[in-house]
Amino acid sequence: MMSEKMPFKLLLSHEEAVKIISENIQPIDRVEWVSLDEAFKRVLVEDLIAKHFVPPFDRSAMDGYAVKAEDTFGASSFNPKALVLREVVYAGTVPHETLERGDCTQIATGCSLPEGADAVVMVEFTEKDGENVKVLKPVYPGANISRKGEDIEEGKLVLSQGSYLTSAKVGVLAALGRERVKVYEKPQIVVVPTGSEVCAVGTKLGEGQVYDINSHTLAAIASENGALVTRFKIVPDTHDALEGAINALQDKDMIVVAGGSSVGERDLLNGIIEQLGTVLFHGVQVKPGKPTLFGVVKEKPVFGMPGYPTSCLSNAHLFLIPALRKLARLPPRREEGVKARLAERIVSSSGRKQFLTVQVRNGVAYPVFRHSGAITSMADADGYIVLPTNVDVIKKGDEVTVFLLKE
Amino acid sequence: MMSEKMPFKLLLSHEEAVKIISENIQPIDRVEWVSLDEAFKRVLVEDLIAKHFVPPFDRSAMDGYAVKAEDTFGASSFNPKALVLREVVYAGTVPHETLERGDCTQIATGCSLPEGADAVVMVEFTEKDGENVKVLKPVYPGANISRKGEDIEEGKLVLSQGSYLTSAKVGVLAALGRERVKVYEKPQIVVVPTGSEVCAVGTKLGEGQVYDINSHTLAAIASENGALVTRFKIVPDTHDALEGAINALQDKDMIVVAGGSSVGERDLLNGIIEQLGTVLFHGVQVKPGKPTLFGVVKEKPVFGMPGYPTSCLSNAHLFLIPALRKLARLPPRREEGVKARLAERIVSSSGRKQFLTVQVRNGVAYPVFRHSGAITSMADADGYIVLPTNVDVIKKGDEVTVFLLKE
């Protein structure tokens, strides 16, 4: 199918397209309970209020002797202070004796402090002598003690609603003894490869056929950005087949149609989305990847990604990842830019904001972009540089910022 | 258990410890076949040689008309060149007619070029007129054509042994039609929580008990860095129990013992590793986290991580992650440093290289480190700043580099 109209009349800027996407994605609100072992990288549904103190008691921060600090004042190697050993507290046991003046309790790191003690002398600064312990160095009150609640106070907010659970935040949940945690469900994304010329991997190519690349790269991108992904069967370029697929997939949280490369096919999707819902944009002033489409059908976002593998993947970085992360309630991806010198002069005359893939070796950025159809343009890249719409040339040796591809 | 000897007599530097780890980790050599859907973020076992060209044929890069370029020379809106339409090639179909002078073939993007054609005129620069097509703009030979093998040439090396499979490299495998791929197995890591005072999450804390934090944070770290992780049951601080666990876990690729915080417990692990294998270091000049232990038992690496949750997690970033990534054959983690102004004066007198956790807000770094026992010291952090051994003070307002915690 092919349109003979001028396509893409109203091209949005990159920033306008990102804004429209952000305004039209509703973060997921389905929730589920998962075990702590499954909580890493998930998103917390509710404020987490501490139900107890961490640590739950005053405890020793060192192996040594619990003492009354004033009993150690003036102690030195030449003038040790002798204390009476009342008790030994190993890891896993608790003290029973209350310390009086002149007493001490041998204590392991992490153990509960005996009543009456207000400091711990490190074992290195003591000598054991039968029933007595000689203290060789004074300590101040509070020395080598972790106070009850020093880490987390009972009743306090420790993690707020929407927190992204890093390893350390998983540690906070563990510190509070949580075995299960309520998180947002991962959004369900379906990637629909299209194109009558497109053939599944593992089968033999017929005449005029090429393998489906885009559903594989997009599935990887979606899984990396918080989604549960399924890949749909390859849909041929007919109105009925594509409309049937869109209708059949309305239980998903987002539909990502992976071109088929031609303008005609994109118009096909455009027509179907206009009929079933709303096309919010079709065409963005970026290169590679102008023909990206974004719309909404029955409140579910639908993307139409360009068919050229590099255009598709490049636009997935620009548009699909922010959409996925908002949907999954993940924090926005942090752009990591490194400075490099350009290895060769580059010229742009596209009139679009251009994303040029490069390899970085020893501070030098070597363009690896071949053309929009070449998957190797992305596979060989460490990152990309951005040529604004109004920049035509960057000279060899100029400093550029390379935005790294992170996976 | 508690030693009364001076512990950690021979402390290594951070760099020496990392070097010893690297020299004593053998990358995994077990392999497995996985489907392309499971290949993302895995590591390729063999050089991948292209078995066919990508694209597999000369094809149109645009919707338009395949032509002999010389037939269009001199064309303009005022002087269109009329060509005879021989055939229409839609996506999924192939051309059958050979073009002669004065002929053209309507063609969709991605379709195989007819014999005799050497260029494509974009549909925007044509007008259809019954059996004829008027060309309004000349094209040069090769215009709007993707050449066979332009992306990947048959017989060429496209991905080398050990390649880390990013989304774009998965795309390369798809472009070659690969449905299955041979990758290195993920190493099997077991995390062994220890400590007689340590209690599993989801149970009620007894007197003097604290929850197991470290096996959860370390399991998250290990899964994020290419491992298949299991958490072992909590092992009490006895020689027999710990030795039994180490012996029982010799089928794993790496054992990570998560303290138990005391020097006594670390000495316990040290003694067991010395007896069963070799202790390569025990104690590193870093803060937090001095007591980290690394050894080898029957060729399997064993880590003893500090018991304090922040020491444990901080040292996991410094020592365990590089070890895991080498074992799993993942590329080394890239450190991402951002510049910030320090919000308050900090003082170090540890004589160790110090890692101080901070939050970054609007270019200002606010220390959030509380103490080594506080998991919130890590959970509240965006990253950390490094104080070298010989630096005692950083002034308020000084520029610092914040290394971001990435997950």
JSON list of N, CA, C and O in Angstrom, two decimals, chain B residues 16 53 63 137 179 237 291 320 324 337:
[
{"chain": "B", "resi": 16, "resn": "GLU", "atom": "N", "xyz": [44.90, -2.73, 45.57]},
{"chain": "B", "resi": 16, "resn": "GLU", "atom": "CA", "xyz": [45.53, -4.05, 45.70]},
{"chain": "B", "resi": 16, "resn": "GLU", "atom": "C", "xyz": [44.48, -5.15, 45.85]},
{"chain": "B", "resi": 16, "resn": "GLU", "atom": "O", "xyz": [44.59, -6.23, 45.26]},
{"chain": "B", "resi": 53, "resn": "PHE", "atom": "N", "xyz": [23.77, -12.03, 3.40]},
{"chain": "B", "resi": 53, "resn": "PHE", "atom": "CA", "xyz": [23.84, -10.57, 3.34]},
{"chain": "B", "resi": 53, "resn": "PHE", "atom": "C", "xyz": [22.62, -9.95, 4.01]},
{"chain": "B", "resi": 53, "resn": "PHE", "atom": "O", "xyz": [21.50, -10.48, 3.91]},
{"chain": "B", "resi": 63, "resn": "ASP", "atom": "N", "xyz": [9.34, 4.77, -0.52]},
{"chain": "B", "resi": 63, "resn": "ASP", "atom": "CA", "xyz": [8.18, 4.52, -1.37]},
{"chain": "B", "resi": 63, "resn": "ASP", "atom": "C", "xyz": [8.33, 5.38, -2.61]},
{"chain": "B", "resi": 63, "resn": "ASP", "atom": "O", "xyz": [8.61, 6.58, -2.51]},
{"chain": "B", "resi": 137, "resn": "LYS", "atom": "N", "xyz": [11.79, 15.43, -10.73]},
{"chain": "B", "resi": 137, "resn": "LYS", "atom": "CA", "xyz": [13.08, 15.78, -10.16]},
{"chain": "B", "resi": 137, "resn": "LYS", "atom": "C", "xyz": [14.05, 14.66, -10.53]},
{"chain": "B", "resi": 137, "resn": "LYS", "atom": "O", "xyz": [13.71, 13.48, -10.41]},
{"chain": "B", "resi": 179, "resn": "GLU", "atom": "N", "xyz": [17.49, -17.90, 15.70]},
{"chain": "B", "resi": 179, "resn": "GLU", "atom": "CA", "xyz": [16.42, -18.11, 16.66]},
{"chain": "B", "resi": 179, "resn": "GLU", "atom": "C", "xyz": [16.98, -18.53, 18.01]},
{"chain": "B", "resi": 179, "resn": "GLU", "atom": "O", "xyz": [16.36, -18.33, 19.06]},
{"chain": "B", "resi": 237, "resn": "ASP", "atom": "N", "xyz": [26.98, -18.64, 64.40]},
{"chain": "B", "resi": 237, "resn": "ASP", "atom": "CA", "xyz": [28.43, -18.40, 64.51]},
{"chain": "B", "resi": 237, "resn": "ASP", "atom": "C", "xyz": [29.15, -19.55, 65.20]},
{"chain": "B", "resi": 237, "resn": "ASP", "atom": "O", "xyz": [29.76, -19.35, 66.26]},
{"chain": "B", "resi": 291, "resn": "PRO", "atom": "N", "xyz": [36.67, -5.06, 57.25]},
{"chain": "B", "resi": 291, "resn": "PRO", "atom": "CA", "xyz": [36.94, -6.50, 57.45]},
{"chain": "B", "resi": 291, "resn": "PRO", "atom": "C", "xyz": [36.67, -7.42, 56.26]},
{"chain": "B", "resi": 291, "resn": "PRO", "atom": "O", "xyz": [36.62, -8.64, 56.46]},
{"chain": "B", "resi": 320, "resn": "LEU", "atom": "N", "xyz": [32.71, -6.92, 45.33]},
{"chain": "B", "resi": 320, "resn": "LEU", "atom": "CA", "xyz": [31.90, -8.05, 44.85]},
{"chain": "B", "resi": 320, "resn": "LEU", "atom": "C", "xyz": [31.45, -7.83, 43.41]},
{"chain": "B", "resi": 320, "resn": "LEU", "atom": "O", "xyz": [31.49, -8.77, 42.60]},
{"chain": "B", "resi": 324, "resn": "LEU", "atom": "N", "xyz": [31.90, -10.41, 40.41]},
{"chain": "B", "resi": 324, "resn": "LEU", "atom": "CA", "xyz": [30.75, -11.03, 39.75]},
{"chain": "B", "resi": 324, "resn": "LEU", "atom": "C", "xyz": [30.81, -10.80, 38.24]},
{"chain": "B", "resi": 324, "resn": "LEU", "atom": "O", "xyz": [30.54, -11.71, 37.45]},
{"chain": "B", "resi": 337, "resn": "GLY", "atom": "N", "xyz": [30.65, 9.69, 37.17]},
{"chain": "B", "resi": 337, "resn": "GLY", "atom": "CA", "xyz": [30.88, 10.74, 38.16]},
{"chain": "B", "resi": 337, "resn": "GLY", "atom": "C", "xyz": [30.22, 12.05, 37.74]},
{"chain": "B", "resi": 337, "resn": "GLY", "atom": "O", "xyz": [30.29, 12.44, 36.59]}
]
